[in-house]
Short mmCIF file of C-alpha atoms in Angstrom, two decimals:
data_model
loop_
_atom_site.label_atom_id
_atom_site.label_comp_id
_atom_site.label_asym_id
_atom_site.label_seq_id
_atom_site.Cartn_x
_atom_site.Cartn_y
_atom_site.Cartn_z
CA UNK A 148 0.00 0.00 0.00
CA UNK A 149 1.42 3.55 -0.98
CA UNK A 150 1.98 6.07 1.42
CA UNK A 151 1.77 9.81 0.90
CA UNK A 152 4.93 10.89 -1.21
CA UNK A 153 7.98 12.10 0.65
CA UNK A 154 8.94 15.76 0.39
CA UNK A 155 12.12 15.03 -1.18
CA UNK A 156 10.38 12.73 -3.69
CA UNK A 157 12.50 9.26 -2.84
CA UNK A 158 8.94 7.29 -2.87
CA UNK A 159 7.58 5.58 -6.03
CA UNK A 160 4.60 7.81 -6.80
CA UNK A 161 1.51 6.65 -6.10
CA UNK A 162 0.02 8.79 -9.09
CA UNK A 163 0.62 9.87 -12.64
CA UNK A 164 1.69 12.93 -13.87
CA UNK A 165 1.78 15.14 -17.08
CA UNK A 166 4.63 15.65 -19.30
CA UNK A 167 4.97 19.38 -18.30
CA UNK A 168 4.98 18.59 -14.74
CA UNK A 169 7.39 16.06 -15.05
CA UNK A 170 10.03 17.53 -17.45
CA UNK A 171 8.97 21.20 -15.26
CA UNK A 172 10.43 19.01 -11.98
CA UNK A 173 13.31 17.59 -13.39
CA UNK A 174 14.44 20.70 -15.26
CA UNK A 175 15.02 22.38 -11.61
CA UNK A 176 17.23 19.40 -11.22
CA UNK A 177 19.33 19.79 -14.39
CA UNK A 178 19.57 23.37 -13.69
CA UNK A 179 22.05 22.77 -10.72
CA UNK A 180 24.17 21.23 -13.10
CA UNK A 181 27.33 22.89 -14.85
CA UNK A 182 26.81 23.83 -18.71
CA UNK A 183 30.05 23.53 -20.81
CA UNK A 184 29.85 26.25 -23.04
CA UNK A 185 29.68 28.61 -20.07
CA UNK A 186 33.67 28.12 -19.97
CA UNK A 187 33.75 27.48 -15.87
CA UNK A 188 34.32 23.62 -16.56
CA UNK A 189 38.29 22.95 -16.81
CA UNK A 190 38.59 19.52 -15.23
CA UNK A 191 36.59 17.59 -17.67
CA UNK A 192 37.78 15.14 -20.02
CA UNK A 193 34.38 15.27 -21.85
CA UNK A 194 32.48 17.73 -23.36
CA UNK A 195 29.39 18.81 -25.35
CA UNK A 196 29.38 16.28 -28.12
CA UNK A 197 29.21 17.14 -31.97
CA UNK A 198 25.37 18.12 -32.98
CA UNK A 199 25.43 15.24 -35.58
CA UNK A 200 26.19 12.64 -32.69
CA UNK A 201 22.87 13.98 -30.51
CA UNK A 202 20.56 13.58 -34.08
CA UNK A 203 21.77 10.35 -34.66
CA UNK A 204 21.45 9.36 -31.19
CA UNK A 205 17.90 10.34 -31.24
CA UNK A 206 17.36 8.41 -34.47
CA UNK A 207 18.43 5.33 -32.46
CA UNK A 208 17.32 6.00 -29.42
CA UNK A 209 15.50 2.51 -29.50
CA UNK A 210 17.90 0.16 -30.85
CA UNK A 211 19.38 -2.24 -28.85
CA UNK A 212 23.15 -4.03 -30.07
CA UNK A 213 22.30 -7.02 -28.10
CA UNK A 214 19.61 -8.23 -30.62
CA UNK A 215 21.03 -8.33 -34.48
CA UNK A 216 17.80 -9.75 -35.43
CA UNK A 217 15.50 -7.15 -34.41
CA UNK A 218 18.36 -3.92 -34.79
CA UNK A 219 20.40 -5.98 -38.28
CA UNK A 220 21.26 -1.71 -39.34
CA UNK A 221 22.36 -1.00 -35.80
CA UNK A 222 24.27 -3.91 -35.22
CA UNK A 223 26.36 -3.51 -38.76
CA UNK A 224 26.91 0.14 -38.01
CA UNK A 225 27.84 -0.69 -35.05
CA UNK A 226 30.38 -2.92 -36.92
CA UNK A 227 31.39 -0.62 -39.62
CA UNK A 228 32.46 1.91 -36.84
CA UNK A 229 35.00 -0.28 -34.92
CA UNK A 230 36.09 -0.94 -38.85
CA UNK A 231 36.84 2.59 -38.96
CA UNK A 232 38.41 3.20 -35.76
CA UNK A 233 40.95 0.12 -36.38
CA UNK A 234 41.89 1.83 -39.65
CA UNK A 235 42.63 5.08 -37.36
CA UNK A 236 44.72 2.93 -35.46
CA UNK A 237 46.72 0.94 -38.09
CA UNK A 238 44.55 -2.09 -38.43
CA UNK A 239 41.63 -2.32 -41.01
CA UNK A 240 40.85 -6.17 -39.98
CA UNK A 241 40.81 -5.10 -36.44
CA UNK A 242 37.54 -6.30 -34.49
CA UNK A 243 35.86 -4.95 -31.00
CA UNK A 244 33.02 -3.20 -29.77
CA UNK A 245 31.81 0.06 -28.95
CA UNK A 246 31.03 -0.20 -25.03
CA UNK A 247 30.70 1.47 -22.06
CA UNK A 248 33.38 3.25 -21.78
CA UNK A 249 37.01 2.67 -21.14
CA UNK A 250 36.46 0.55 -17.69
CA UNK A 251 34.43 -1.98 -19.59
CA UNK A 252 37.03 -2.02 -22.38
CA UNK A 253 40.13 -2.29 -20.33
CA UNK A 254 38.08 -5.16 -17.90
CA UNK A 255 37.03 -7.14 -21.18
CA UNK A 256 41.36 -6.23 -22.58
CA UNK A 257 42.31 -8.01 -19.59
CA UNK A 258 39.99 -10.73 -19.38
CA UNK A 259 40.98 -11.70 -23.52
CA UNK A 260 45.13 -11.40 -21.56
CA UNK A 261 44.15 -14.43 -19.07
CA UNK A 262 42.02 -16.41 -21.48
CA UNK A 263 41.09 -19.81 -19.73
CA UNK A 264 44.64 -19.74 -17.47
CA UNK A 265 44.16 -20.29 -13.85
CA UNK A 266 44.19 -19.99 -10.46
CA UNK A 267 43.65 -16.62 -11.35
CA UNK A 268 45.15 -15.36 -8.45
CA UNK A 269 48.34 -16.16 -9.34
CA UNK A 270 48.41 -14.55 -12.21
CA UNK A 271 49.92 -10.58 -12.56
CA UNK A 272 49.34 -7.94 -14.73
CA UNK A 273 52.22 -5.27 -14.86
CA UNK A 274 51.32 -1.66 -15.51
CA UNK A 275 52.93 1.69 -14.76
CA UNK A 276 51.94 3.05 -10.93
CA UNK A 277 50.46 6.06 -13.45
CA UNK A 278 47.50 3.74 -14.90
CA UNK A 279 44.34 4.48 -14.75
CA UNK A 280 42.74 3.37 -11.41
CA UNK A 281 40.26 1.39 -14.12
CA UNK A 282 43.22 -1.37 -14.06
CA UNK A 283 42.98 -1.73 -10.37
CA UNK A 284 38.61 -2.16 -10.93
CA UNK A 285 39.75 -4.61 -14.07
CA UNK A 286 42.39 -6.78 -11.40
CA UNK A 287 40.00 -6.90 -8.62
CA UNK A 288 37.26 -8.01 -10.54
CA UNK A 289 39.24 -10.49 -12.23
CA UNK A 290 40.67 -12.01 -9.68
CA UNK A 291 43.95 -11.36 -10.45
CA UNK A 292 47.14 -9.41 -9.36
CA UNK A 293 48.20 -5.84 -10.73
CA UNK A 294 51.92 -4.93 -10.03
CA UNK A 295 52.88 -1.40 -10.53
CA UNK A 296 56.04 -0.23 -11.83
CA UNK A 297 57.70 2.73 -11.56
CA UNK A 298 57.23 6.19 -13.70
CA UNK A 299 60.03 8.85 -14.76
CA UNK A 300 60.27 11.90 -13.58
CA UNK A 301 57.55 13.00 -16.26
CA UNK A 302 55.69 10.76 -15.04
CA UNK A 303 55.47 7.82 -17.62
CA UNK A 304 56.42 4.38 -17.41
CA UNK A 305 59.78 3.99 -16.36
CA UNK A 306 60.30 1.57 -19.07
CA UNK A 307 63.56 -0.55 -17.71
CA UNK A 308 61.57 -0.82 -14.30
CA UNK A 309 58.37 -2.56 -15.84
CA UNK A 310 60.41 -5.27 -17.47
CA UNK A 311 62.09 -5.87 -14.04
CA UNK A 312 58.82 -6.33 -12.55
CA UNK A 313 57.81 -9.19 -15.18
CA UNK A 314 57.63 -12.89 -13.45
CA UNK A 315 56.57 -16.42 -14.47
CA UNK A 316 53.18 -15.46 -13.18
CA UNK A 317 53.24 -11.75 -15.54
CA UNK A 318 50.55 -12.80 -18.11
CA UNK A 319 50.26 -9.29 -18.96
CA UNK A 320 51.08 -5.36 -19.65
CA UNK A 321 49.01 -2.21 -19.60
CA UNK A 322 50.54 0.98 -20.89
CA UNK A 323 48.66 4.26 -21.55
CA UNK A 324 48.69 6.54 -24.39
CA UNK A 325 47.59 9.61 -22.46
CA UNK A 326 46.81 9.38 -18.63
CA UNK A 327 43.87 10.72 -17.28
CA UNK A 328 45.60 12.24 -14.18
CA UNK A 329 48.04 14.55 -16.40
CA UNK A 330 47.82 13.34 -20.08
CA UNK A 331 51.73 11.62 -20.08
CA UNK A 332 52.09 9.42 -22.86
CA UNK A 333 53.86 5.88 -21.92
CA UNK A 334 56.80 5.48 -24.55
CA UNK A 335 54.19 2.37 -25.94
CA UNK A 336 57.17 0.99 -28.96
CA UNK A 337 59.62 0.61 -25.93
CA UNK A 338 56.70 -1.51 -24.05
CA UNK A 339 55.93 -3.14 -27.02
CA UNK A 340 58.99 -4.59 -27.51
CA UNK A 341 59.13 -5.79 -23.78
CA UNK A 342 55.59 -7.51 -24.32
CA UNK A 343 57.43 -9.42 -27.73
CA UNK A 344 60.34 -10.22 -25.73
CA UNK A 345 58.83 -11.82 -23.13
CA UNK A 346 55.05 -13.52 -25.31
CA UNK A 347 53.21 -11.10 -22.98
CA UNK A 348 49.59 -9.89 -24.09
CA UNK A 349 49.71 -6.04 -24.40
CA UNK A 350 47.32 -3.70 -23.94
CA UNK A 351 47.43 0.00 -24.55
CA UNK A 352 45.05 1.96 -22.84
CA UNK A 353 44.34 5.08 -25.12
CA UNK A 354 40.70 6.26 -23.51
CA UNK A 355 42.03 9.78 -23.24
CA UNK A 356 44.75 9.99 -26.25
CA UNK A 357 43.13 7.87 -28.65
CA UNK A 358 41.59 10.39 -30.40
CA UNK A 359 44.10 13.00 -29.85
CA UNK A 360 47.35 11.87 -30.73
CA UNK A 361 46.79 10.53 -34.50
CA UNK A 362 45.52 13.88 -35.26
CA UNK A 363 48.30 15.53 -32.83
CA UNK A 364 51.02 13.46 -35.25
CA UNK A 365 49.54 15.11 -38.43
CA UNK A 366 50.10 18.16 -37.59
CA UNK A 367 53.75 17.13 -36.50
CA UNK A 368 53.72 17.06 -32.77
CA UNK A 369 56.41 14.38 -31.04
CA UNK A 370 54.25 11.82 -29.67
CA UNK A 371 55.22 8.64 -29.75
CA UNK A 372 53.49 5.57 -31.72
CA UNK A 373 50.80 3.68 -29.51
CA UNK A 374 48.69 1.35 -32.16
CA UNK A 375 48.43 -1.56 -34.39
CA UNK A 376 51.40 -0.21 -36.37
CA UNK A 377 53.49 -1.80 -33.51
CA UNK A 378 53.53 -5.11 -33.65
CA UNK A 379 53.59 -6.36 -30.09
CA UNK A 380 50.19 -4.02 -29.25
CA UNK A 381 47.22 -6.60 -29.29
CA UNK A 382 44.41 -4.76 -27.89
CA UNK A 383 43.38 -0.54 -27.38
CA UNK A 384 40.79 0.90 -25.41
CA UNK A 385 39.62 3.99 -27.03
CA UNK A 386 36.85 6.95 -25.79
CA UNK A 387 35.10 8.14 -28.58
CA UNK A 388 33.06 9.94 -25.88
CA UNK A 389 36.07 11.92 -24.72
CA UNK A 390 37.95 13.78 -27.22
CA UNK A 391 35.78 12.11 -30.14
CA UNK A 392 32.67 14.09 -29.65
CA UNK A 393 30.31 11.25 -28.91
CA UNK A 394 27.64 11.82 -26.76
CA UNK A 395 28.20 9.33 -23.36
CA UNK A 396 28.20 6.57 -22.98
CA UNK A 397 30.93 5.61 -25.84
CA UNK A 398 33.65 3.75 -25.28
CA UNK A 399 35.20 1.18 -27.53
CA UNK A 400 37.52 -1.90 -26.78
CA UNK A 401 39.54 -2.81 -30.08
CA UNK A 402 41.41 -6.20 -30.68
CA UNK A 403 44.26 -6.62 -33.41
CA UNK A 404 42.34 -9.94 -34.50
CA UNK A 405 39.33 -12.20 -34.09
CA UNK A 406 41.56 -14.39 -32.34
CA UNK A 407 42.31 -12.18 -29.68
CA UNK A 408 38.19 -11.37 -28.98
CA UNK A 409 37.11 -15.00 -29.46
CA UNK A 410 38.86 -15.45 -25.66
CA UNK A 411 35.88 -13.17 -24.33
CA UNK A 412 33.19 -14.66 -26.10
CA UNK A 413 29.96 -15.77 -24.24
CA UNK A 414 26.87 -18.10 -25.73
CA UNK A 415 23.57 -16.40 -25.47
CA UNK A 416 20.57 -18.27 -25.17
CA UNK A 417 18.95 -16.48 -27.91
CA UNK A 418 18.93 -17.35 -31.91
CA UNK A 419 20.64 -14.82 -33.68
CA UNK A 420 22.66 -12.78 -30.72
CA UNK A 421 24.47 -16.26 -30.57
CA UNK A 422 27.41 -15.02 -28.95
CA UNK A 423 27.82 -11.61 -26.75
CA UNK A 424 31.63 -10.58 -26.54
CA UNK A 425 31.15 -7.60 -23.92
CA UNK A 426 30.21 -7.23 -20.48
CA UNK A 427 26.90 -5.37 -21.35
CA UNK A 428 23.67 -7.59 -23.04
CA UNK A 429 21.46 -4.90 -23.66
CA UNK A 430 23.62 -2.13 -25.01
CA UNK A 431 22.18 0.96 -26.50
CA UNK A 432 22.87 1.04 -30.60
CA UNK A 433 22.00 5.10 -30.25
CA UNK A 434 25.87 4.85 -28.98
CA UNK A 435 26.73 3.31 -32.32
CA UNK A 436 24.72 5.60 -34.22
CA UNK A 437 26.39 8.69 -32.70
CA UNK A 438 30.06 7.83 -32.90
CA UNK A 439 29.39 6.56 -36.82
CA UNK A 440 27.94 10.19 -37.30
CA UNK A 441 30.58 11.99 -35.59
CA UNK A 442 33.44 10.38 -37.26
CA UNK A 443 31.52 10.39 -40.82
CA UNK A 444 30.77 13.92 -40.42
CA UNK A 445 34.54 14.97 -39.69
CA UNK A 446 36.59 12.53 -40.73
CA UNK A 447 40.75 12.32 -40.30
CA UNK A 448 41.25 16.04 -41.88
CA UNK A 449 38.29 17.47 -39.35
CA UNK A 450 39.52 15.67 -36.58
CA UNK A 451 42.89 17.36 -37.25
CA UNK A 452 41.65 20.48 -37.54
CA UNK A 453 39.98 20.03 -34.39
CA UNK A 454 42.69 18.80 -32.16
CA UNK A 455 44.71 21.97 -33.94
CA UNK A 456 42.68 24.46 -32.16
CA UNK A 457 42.41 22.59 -29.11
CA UNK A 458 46.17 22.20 -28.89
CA UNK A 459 46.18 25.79 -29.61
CA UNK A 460 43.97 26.78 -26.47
CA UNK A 461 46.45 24.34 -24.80
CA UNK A 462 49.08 26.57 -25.57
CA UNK A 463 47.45 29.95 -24.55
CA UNK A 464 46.76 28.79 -21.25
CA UNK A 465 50.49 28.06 -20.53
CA UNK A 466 51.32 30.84 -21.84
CA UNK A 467 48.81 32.63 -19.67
CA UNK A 468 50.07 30.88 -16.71
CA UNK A 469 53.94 31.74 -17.47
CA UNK A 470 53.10 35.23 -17.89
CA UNK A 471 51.18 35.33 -14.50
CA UNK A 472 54.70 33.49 -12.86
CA UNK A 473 52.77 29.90 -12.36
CA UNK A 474 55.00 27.12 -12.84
CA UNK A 475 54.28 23.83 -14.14
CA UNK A 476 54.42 20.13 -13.22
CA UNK A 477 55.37 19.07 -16.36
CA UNK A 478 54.94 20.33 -20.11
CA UNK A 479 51.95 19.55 -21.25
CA UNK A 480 52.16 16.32 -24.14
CA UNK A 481 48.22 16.12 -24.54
CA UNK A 482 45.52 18.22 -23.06
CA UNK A 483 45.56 17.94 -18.99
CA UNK A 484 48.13 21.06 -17.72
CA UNK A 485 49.17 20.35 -13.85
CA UNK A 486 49.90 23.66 -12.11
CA UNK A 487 52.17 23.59 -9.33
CA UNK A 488 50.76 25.74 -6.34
CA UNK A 489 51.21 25.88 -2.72
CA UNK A 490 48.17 23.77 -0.79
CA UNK A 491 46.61 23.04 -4.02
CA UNK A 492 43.48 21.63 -2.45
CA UNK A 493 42.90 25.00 -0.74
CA UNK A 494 43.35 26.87 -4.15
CA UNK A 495 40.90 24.02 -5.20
CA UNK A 496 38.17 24.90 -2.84
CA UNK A 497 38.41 28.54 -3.58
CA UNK A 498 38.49 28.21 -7.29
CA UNK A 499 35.25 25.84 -6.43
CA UNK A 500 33.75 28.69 -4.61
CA UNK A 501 34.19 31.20 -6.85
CA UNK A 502 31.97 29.20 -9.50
CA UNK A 503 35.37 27.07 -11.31
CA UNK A 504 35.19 23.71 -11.65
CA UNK A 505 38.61 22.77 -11.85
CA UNK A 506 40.37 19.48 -10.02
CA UNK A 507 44.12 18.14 -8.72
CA UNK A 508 46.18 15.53 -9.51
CA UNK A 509 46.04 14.09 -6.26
CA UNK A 510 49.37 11.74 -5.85
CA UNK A 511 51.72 14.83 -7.15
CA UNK A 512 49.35 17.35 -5.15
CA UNK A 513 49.01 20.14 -8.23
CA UNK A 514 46.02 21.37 -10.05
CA UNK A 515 44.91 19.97 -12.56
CA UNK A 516 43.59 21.87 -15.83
CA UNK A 517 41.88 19.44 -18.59
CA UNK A 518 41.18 21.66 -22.15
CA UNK A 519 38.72 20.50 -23.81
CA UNK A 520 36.47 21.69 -27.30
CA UNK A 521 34.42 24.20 -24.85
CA UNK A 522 36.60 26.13 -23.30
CA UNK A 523 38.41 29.44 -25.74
CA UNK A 524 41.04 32.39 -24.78
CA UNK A 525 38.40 34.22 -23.47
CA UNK A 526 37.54 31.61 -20.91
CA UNK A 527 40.89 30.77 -20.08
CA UNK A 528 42.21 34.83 -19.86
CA UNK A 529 39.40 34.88 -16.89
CA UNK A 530 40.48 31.68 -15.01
CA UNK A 531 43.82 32.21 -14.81
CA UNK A 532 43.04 35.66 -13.96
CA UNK A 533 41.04 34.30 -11.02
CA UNK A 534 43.62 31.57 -10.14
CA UNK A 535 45.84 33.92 -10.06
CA UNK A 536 44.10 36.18 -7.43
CA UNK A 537 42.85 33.48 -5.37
CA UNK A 538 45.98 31.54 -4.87
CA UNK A 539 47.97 35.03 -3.34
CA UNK A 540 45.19 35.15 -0.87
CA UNK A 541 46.07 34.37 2.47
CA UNK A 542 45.10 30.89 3.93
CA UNK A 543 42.21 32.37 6.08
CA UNK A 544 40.53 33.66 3.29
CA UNK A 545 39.62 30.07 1.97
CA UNK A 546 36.53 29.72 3.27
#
């Protein structure tokens, strides 16, 4: 028996609504959320995706990838698209999926690394103390054991370390091709030539460089190779819902062969979906739909222009910070710029305060600055402007 409904509205209703009412209530929701294109948002690592991707996701809004019998359009675009993104990354024949995002893909890399070899928990996985903490999720719910290396004093895998750490029980590595926490990129040839030394199963994780630094080579930047072109790589997670302009959720998990993905392949009880070979049954084809758009509608030469500008707003803000006297952790190689400052979790709140959503790099304590498609030179002239100001402040002003 329903009760009246609770003032804060955590009951199921007992009665129906209109339209109006409901999108009128949840609209004073949304409102307390951030909007990109306001320019207050530097810690993100995603942004408002490309108006093509929203259409198309609305044109699929229904489709579901886990039935090819019912969605046969959805499921081959869905197809097509990993096609397309394996060509980007040196591998027409490669296979995957688009997925969650780049936990799932890393969790479903690792599980295709152990295959059918057990006790699990005797078997490690050796990655860089700079991985994303989505390798830790991936070990633990695997079962099995995640040994960190050491990093260089730009923080990237200290490559001579990471072979040290290799055992009987290593079964395999995890580099990264643009971390999360400050955007290093892992010197991936040197790894891969580790993994073919020692028959290890490498996997690069490239969820925040993957669609950054192909473009970010055209234009003649250093960054080193991280893909199929190498040939000890054998699987990439990618985040087309990053720096790809997908609307979320759109990750992707990319294989060098069918080989590689037949190791996470599940029977379905259904006729048709015979086999599912991600984590996700039901997955939403409107994901699909939208990164196919989105890389259709730019393609390599828009994608290049686009990381040009964004590498360009990169490049303002240091500049902005150099001029102001703020040093830096490191020089930037992607798009996440770490700014050294004293107590920069104070700085944090007062930035936070002042209406900037900005974040830290916790284990090397500095702020943390992500530039993404949203934010321009106007945007950034005002936040440095206010970091600036903020950060001479004495401590008793934080609050």
């Amino acid at each position: 028996m329903f009760t009246a409904p609770a003032p804060d509205g955590s009951q199921f209703p007992n009665h129906s609504s209109t339209d109006e009412a409901v999108l009128e209530a949840l609209g004073g929701y949304l409102n307390e959320d951030h909007v990109y294109r306001e320019g207050r948002v530097v810690n993100s690592i995603c942004s408002e995706p490309h108006p093509v991707g929203v259409e198309a996701f609305r044109r699929a809004i229904s489709s579901n990838l886990g039935d090819n019998r019912v969605f046969p359009g959805s499921t081959r675009v869905e197809r097509m698209t990993v096609r397309q993104i394996g060509h980007l990354l040196g591998n027409p024949q490669a296979c995957g999926n688009l997925v969650s995002g780049g936990t799932e893909a890393n969790i479903l890399a690792l599980l295709a690394a152990i295959g059918d070899r057990e006790p699990r928990d005797e078997l490690e996985v050796v990655a860089p103390e700079s991985v994303h903490y989505s390798v830790d999720k991936a070990a633990a719910v695997l079962g099995i054991r995640l040994v960190k290396s050491r990093v260089d004093t730009r923080y990237r895998a200290d490559v001579d370390d990471l072979a040290q750490c290799i055992t009987e029980r290593t079964v395999a590595i995890v580099a990264t091709a643009g971390t999360s926490e400050l955007g290093a990129v892992d010197d991936i040839p040197a790894i891969a030539d580790v993994a073919t030394q020692h028959a290890l199963y490498f996997h690069v994780d490239a969820a925040t460089g993957g669609f950054l630094i192909p473009f970010a080579r055209a234009l003649g930047y250093d960054l080193p190779a991280f893909d199929f072109a190498l040939a000890g790589v054998d699987s990439i997670t990618v985040d087309p819902h990053k720096y790809g302009l997908a609307p979320i959720p759109a990750g992707c998990i990319v294989f060098r062969s069918e080989g590689h993905r037949s190791r996470v392949r599940f029977a379905s009880h259904y006729i048709g979906t015979r086999t599912h070979t991600t984590i996700g049954g039901t997955r939403s084809g409107a994901a699909a739909a939208a990164v196919y758009a989105v890389l259709n509608r730019l393609g390599f030469e828009g994608f290049v222009e686009h990381t040009r500008r964004l590498f360009d707003v990169r490049d303002y803000l240091v500049s902005l910070l150099h001029q102001q006297a703020h040093s830096l952790l490191i020089p930037p190689q992607l798009s996440i710029v770490a700014v050294r400052c004293k107590n920069p979790a104070s700085v944090l709140a007062r930035l936070e305060a002042h209406g900037w959503i900005a974040s830290l790099s916790k284990r090397q304590q500095a702020l943390r600055i992500v530039v993404h498609h949203h934010l321009q030179h106007r945007h950034l002239s005002r936040f440095v402007s206010a970091l600036t100001e903020l950060a001479a402040q004495p401590e008793q002003v934080l609050i």
